[in-house]
mmCIF file of C-alpha atoms in Angstrom:
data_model
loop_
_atom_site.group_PDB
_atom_site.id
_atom_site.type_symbol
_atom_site.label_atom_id
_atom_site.label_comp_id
_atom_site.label_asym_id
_atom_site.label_seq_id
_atom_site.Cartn_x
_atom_site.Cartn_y
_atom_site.Cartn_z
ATOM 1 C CA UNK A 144 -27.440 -0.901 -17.460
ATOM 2 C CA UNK A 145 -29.425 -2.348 -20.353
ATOM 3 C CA UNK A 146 -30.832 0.633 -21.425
ATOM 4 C CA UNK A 147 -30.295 0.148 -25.986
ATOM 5 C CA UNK A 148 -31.626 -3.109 -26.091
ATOM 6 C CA UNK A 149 -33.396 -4.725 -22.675
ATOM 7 C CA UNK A 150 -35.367 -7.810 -24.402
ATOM 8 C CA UNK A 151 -32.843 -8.961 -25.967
ATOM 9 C CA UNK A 152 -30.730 -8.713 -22.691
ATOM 10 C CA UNK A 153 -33.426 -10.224 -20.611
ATOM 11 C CA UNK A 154 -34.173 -12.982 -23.140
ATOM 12 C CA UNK A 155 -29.992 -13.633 -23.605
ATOM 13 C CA UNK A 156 -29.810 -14.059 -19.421
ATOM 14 C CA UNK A 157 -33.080 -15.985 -19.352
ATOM 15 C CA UNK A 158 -31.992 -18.417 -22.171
ATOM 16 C CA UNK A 159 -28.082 -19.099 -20.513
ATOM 17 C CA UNK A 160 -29.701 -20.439 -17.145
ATOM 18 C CA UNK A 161 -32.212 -22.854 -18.742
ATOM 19 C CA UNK A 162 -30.804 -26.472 -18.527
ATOM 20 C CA UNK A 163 -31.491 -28.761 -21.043
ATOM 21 C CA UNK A 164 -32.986 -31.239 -19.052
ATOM 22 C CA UNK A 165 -35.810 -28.429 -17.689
ATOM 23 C CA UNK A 166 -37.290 -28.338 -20.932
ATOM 24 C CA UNK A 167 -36.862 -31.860 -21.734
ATOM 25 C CA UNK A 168 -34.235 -31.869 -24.406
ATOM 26 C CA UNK A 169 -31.699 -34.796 -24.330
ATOM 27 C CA UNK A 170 -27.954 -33.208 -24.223
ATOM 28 C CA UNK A 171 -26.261 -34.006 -27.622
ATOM 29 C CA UNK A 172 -22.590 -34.001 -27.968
ATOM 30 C CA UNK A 173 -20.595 -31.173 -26.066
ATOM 31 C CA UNK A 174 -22.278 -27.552 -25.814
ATOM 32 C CA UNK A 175 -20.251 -24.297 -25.705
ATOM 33 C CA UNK A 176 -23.264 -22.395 -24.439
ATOM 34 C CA UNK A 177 -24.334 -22.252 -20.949
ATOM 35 C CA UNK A 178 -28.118 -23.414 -21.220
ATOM 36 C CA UNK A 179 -30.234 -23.574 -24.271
ATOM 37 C CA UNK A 180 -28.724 -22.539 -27.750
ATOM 38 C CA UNK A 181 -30.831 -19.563 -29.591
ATOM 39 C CA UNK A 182 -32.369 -22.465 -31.880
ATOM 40 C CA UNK A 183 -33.531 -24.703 -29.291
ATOM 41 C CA UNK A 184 -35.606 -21.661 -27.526
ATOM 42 C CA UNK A 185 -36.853 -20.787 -31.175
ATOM 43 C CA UNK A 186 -38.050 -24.837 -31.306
ATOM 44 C CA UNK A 187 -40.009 -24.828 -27.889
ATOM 45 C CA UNK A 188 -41.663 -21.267 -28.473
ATOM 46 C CA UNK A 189 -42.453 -22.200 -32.026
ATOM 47 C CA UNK A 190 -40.830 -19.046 -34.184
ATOM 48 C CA UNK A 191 -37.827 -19.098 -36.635
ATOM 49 C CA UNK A 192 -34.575 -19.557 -35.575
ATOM 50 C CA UNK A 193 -33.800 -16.044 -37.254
ATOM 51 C CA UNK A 194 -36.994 -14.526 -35.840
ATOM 52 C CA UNK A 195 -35.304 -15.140 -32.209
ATOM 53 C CA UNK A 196 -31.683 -14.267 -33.211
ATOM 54 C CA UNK A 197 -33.568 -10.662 -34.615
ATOM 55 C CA UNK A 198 -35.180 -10.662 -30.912
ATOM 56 C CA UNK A 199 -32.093 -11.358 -29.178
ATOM 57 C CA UNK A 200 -29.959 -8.799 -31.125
ATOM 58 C CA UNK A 201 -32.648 -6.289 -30.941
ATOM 59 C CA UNK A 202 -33.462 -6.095 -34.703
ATOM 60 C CA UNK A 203 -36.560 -6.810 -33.886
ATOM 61 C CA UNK A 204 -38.173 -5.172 -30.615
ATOM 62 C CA UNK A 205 -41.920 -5.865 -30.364
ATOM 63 C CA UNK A 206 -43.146 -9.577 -30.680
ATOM 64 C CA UNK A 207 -46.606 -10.129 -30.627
ATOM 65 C CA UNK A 208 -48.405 -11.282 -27.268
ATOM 66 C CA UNK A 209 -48.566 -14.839 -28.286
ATOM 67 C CA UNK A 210 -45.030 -15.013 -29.063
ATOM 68 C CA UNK A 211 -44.114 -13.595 -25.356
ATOM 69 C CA UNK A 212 -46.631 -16.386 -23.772
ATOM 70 C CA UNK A 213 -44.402 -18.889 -26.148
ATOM 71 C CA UNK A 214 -41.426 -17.533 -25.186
ATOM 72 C CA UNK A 215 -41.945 -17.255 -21.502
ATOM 73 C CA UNK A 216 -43.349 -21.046 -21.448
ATOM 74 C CA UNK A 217 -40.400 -21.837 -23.317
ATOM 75 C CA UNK A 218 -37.736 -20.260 -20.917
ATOM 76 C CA UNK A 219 -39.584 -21.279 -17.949
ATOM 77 C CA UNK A 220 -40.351 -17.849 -16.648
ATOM 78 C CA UNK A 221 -42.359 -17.774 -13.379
ATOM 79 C CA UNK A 222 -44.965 -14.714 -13.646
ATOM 80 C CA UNK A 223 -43.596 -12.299 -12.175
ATOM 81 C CA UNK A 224 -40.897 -12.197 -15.073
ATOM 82 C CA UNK A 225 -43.779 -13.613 -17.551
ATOM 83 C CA UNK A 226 -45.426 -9.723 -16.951
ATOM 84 C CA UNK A 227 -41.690 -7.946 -16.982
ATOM 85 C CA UNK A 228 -41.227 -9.597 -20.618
ATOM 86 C CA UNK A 229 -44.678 -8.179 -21.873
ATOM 87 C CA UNK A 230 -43.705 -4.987 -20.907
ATOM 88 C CA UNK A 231 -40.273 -5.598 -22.216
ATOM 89 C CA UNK A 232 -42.158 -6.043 -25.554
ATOM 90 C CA UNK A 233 -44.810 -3.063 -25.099
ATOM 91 C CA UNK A 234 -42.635 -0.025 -23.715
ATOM 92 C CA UNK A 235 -44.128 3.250 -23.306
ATOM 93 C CA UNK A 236 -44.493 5.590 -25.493
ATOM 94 C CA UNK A 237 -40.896 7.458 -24.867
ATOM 95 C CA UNK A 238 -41.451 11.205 -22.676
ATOM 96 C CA UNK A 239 -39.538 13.517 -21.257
ATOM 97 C CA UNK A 240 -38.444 12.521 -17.680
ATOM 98 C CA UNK A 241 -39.714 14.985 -14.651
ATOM 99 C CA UNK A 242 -37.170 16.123 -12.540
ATOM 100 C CA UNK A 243 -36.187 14.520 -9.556
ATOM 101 C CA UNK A 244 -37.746 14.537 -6.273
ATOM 102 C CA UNK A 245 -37.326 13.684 -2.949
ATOM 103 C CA UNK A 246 -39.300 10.421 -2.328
ATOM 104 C CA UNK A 247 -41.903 11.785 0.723
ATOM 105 C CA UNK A 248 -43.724 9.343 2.670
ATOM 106 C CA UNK A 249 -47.683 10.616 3.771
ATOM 107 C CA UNK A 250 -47.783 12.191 7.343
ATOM 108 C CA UNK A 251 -51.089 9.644 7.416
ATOM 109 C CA UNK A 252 -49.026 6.689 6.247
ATOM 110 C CA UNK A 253 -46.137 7.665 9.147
ATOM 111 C CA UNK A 254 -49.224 7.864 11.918
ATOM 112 C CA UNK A 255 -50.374 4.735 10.896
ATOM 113 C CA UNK A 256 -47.693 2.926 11.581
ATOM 114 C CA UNK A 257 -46.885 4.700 14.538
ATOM 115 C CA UNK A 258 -49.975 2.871 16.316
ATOM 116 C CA UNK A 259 -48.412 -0.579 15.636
ATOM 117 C CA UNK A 260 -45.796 -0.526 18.454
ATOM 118 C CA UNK A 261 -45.432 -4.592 18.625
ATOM 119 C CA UNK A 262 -45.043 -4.504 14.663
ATOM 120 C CA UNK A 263 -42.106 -3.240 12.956
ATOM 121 C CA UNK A 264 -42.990 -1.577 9.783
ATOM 122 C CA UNK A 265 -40.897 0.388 7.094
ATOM 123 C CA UNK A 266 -41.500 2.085 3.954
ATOM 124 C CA UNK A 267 -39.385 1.204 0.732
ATOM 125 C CA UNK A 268 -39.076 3.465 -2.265
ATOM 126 C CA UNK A 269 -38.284 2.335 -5.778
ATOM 127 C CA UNK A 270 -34.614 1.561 -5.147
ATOM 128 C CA UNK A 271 -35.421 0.138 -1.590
ATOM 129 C CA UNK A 272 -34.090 2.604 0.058
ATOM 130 C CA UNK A 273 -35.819 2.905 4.191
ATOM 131 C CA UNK A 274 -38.105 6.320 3.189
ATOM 132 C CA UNK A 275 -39.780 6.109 6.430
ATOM 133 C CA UNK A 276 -40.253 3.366 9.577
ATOM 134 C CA UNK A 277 -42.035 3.166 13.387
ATOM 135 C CA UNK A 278 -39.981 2.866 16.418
ATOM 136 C CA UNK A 279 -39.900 -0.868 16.090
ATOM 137 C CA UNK A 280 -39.169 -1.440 12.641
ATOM 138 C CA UNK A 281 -36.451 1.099 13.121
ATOM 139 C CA UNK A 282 -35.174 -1.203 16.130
ATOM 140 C CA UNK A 283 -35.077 -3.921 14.096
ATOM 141 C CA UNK A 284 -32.530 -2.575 11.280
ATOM 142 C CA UNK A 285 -30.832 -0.259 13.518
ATOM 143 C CA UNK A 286 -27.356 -0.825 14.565
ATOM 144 C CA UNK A 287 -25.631 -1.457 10.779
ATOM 145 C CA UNK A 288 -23.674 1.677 8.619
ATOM 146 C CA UNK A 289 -26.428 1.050 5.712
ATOM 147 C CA UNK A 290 -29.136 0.684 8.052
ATOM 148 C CA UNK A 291 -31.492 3.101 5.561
ATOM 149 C CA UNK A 292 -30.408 0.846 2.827
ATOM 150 C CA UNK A 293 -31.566 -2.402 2.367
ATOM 151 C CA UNK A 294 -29.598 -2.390 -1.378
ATOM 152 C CA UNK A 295 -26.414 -0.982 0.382
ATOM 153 C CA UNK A 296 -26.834 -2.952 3.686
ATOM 154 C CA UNK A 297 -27.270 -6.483 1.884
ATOM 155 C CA UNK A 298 -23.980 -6.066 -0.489
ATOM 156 C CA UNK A 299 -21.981 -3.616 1.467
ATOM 157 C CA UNK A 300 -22.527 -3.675 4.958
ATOM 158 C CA UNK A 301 -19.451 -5.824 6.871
ATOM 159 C CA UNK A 302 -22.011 -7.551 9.404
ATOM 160 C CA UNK A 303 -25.028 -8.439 6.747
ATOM 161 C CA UNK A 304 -24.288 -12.325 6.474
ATOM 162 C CA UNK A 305 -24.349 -12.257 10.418
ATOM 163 C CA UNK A 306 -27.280 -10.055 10.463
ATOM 164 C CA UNK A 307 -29.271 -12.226 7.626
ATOM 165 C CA UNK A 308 -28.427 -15.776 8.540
ATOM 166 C CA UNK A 309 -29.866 -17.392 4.898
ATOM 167 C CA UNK A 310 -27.896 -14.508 3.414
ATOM 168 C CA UNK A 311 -27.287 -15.986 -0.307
ATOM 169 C CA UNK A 312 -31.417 -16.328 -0.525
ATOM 170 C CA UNK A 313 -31.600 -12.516 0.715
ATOM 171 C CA UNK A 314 -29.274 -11.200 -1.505
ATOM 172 C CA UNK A 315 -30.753 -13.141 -4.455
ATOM 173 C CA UNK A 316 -34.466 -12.134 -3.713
ATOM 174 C CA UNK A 317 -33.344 -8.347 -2.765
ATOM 175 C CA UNK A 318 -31.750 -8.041 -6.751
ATOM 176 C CA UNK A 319 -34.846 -9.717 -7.996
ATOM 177 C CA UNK A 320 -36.673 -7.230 -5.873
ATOM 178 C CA UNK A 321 -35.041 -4.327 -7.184
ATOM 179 C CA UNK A 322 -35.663 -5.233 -11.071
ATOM 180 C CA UNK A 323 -39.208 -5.415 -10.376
ATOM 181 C CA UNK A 324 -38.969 -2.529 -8.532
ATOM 182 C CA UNK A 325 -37.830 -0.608 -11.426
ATOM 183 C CA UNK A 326 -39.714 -2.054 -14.055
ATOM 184 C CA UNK A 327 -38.300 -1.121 -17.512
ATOM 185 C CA UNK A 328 -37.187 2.058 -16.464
ATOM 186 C CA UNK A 329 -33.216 1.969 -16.950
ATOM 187 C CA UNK A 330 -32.859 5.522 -17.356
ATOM 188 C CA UNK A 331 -33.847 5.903 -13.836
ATOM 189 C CA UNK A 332 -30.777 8.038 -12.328
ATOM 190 C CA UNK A 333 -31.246 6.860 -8.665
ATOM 191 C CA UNK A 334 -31.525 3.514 -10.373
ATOM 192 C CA UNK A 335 -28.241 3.779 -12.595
ATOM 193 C CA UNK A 336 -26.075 5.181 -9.405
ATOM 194 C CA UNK A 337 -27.500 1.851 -7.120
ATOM 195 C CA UNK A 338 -26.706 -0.315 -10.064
ATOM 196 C CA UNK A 339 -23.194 1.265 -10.586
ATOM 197 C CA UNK A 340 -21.773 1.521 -7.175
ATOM 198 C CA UNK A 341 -22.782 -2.270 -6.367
ATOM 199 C CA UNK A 342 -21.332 -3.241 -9.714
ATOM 200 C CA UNK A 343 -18.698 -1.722 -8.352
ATOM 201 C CA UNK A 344 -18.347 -2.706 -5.022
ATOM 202 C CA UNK A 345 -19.589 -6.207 -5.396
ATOM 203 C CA UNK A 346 -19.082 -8.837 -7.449
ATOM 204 C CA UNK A 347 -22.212 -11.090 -5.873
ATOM 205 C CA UNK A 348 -24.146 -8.002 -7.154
ATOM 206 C CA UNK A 349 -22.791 -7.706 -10.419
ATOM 207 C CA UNK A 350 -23.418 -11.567 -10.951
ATOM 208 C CA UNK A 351 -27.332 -11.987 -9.780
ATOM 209 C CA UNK A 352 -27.764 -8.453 -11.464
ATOM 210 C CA UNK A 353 -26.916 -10.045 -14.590
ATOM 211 C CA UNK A 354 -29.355 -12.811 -14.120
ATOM 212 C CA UNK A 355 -32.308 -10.761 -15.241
ATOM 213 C CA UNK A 356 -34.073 -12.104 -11.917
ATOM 214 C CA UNK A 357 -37.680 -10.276 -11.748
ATOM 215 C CA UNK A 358 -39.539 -11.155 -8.315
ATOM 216 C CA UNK A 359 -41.715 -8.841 -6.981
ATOM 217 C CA UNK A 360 -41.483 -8.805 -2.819
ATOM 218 C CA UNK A 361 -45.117 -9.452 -1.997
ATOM 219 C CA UNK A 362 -44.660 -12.083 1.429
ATOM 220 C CA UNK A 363 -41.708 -14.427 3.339
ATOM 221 C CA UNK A 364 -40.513 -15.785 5.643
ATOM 222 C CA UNK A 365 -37.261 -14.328 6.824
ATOM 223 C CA UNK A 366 -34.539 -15.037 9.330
ATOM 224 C CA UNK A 367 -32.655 -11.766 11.508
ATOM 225 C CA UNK A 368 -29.746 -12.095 13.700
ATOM 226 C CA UNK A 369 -30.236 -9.210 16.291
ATOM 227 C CA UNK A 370 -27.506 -7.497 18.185
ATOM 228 C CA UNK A 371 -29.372 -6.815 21.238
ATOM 229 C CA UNK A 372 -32.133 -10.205 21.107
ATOM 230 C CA UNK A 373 -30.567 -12.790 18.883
ATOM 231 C CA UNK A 374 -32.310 -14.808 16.426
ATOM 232 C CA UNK A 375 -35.757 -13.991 14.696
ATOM 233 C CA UNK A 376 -37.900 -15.243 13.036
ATOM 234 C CA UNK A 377 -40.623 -13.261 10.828
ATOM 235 C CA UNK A 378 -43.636 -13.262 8.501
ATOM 236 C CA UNK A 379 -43.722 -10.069 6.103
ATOM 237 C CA UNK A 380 -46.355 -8.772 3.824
ATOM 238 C CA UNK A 381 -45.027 -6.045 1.503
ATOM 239 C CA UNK A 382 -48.132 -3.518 0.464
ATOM 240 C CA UNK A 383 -47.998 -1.239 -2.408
ATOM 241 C CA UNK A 384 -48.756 2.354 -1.350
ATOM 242 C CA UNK A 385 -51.317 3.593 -4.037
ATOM 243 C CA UNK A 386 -51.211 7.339 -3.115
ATOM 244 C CA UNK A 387 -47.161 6.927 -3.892
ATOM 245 C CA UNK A 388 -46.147 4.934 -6.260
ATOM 246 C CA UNK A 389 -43.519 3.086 -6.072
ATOM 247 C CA UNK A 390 -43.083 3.344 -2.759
ATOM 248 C CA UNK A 391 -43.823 -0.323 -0.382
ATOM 249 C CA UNK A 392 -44.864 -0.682 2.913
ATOM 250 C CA UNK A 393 -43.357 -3.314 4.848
ATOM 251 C CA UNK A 394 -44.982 -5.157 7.193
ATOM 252 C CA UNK A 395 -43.347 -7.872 9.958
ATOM 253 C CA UNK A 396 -44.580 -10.135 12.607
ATOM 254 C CA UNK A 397 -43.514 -13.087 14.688
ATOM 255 C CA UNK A 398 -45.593 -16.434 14.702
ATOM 256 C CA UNK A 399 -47.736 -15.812 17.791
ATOM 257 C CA UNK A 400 -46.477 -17.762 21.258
ATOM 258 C CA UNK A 401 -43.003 -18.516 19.373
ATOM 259 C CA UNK A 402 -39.289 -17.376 20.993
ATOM 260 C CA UNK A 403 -39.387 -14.868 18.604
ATOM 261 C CA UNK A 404 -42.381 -13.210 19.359
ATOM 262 C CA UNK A 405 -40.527 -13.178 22.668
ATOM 263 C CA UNK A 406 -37.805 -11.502 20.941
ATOM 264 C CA UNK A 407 -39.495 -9.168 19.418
ATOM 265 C CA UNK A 408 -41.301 -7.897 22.904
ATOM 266 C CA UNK A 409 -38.074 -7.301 24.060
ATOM 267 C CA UNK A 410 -37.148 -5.628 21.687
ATOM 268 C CA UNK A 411 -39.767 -2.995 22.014
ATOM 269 C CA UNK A 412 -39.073 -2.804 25.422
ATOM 270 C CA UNK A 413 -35.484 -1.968 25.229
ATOM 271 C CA UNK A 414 -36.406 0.938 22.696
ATOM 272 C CA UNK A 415 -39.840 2.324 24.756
ATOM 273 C CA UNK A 416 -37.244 4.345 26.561
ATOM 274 C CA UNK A 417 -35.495 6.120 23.966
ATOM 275 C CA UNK A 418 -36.740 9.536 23.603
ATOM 276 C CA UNK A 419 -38.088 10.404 19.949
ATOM 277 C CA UNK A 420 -37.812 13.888 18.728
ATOM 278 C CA UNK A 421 -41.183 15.312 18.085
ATOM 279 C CA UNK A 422 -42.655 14.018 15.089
ATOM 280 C CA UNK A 423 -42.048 16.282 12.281
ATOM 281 C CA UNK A 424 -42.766 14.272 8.366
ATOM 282 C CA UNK A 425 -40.340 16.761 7.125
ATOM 283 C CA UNK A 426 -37.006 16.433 8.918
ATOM 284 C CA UNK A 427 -34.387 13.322 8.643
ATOM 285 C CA UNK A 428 -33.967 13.200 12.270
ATOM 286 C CA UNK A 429 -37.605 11.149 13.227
ATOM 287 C CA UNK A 430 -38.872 8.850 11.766
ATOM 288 C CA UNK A 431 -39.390 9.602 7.927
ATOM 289 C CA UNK A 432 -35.815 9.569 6.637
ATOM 290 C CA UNK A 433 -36.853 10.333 3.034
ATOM 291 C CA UNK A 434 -33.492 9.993 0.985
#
């Protein structure tokens, strides 16, 4: 984790994947650094050289606003990173940290989605763990060992790059997702166990982790090999749920008259017969699995 000094972590990652030719400077000679060097990033956001090295080594923590819109420009950030280095810049006053608690998804929320059965819809919590889903969007995951997991179940699961056919784009959006779930919050402890195990586990995660990629899931296109119906292909908005935050809703759908709207019918048809257990918002065996 990058909890003594995150700018000048995010700013170090940012600066090592910036090519040269992005920002228009003519290669010169042989360079030992991958990307720009500290003093061309300094030259395009128009501050010292030392000023940046001070940033970078965190002797200096809080640029002003104008040097963050210089420095973002400069490292080509898109905006969802653009906001992540203002913050970066601007933490919070520091306070104590509230205990822990179970992440609990609304009994509303849960009946909601329980009246789309042709949609599949989950809810995510900060560390996108599955909180809660309906029948179909259970149907859809269901089947893998980290099925509850979309962290767990991209990196660690043993059927994920037959399961997510464009896997290398998943796995790269699903870390960016997870930064900008957590925000600047390193001391998170859910947060620091995810990060740790897959650091552990995986060295794909430990790599795009150290990327400093920031995207926050808002809509995509994505690609699902099914078990039971085969290949799908669906549209998902991703809703912030105001009366929890940090918590997403997740919503899916197939392109209307396409094979995999098809698929997706049958889906919910093979699963109509399953008998649920009475719906009770409290207990892990329907259909809010808080973690």
């Amino acid at each position: 984790m990058d909890s003594e000094n995150p700018l000048g972590r995010f700013l170090r990652a940012r600066r090592e994947r910036v090519r040269p030719e992005d920002v228009d400077i003519l290669p010169a000679g042989r360079r030992r650094v991958a990307g720009l060097r500290r003093e061309e990033v300094a030259l395009l956001a128009g501050v010292s050289t030392d000023y940046y090295v001070r940033l970078e080594q965190g002797r200096e923590r809080h640029p002003s606003a104008q040097v963050v819109e210089a420095l973002a420009r400069a490292l080509v950030l898109e905006e969802d990173a653009v906001a992540h280095l203002h913050r970066l810049s601007r933490p919070a006053p520091g306070r104590r940290r509230p205990a822990a608690r179970r992440e609990r998804v609304s009994p509303t929320l849960l009946r909601m989605m329980e009246g789309w059965p042709r949609t599949p819809a989950v809810v995510l919590g900060r560390c996108l763990t599955v909180l809660a889903h309906n029948t179909l969007g259970r149907a859809l995951f269901d089947g893998h060992t980290h099925s509850r997991d979309l962290m767990r179940l991209v990196f660690l699961d043993p059927d994920a790059r037959e399961f997510y056919p464009d896997w290398e784009r998943v796995a790269v959006n699903t870390v960016a997702g997870l930064r900008a779930a957590a925000g600047i919050d390193a001391e998170d402890p859910e947060l620091i166990a995810v990060v740790g195990e897959l650091s552990l586990k995986s060295e794909t995660f430990r790599r795009l982790w150290a990327r400093h990629d920031i995207r926050q899931k808002t809509h995509e296109t994505k690609r699902f090999r099914h078990r039971l119906v085969g290949e799908l292909t669906l549209d998902y908005e991703a809703l912030t749920v105001n009366s929890a935050p940090g918590q997403q809703l997740i919503v899916y759908q197939a392109e209307p008259g396409s094979p995999s709207e098809q698929a997706l019918a049958l889906l919910g048809s093979l699963t109509a017969e399953v008998v649920e257990a009475p719906h009770d918002p409290m207990s892990t065996t329907t259909k809010d699995i808080s973690a």
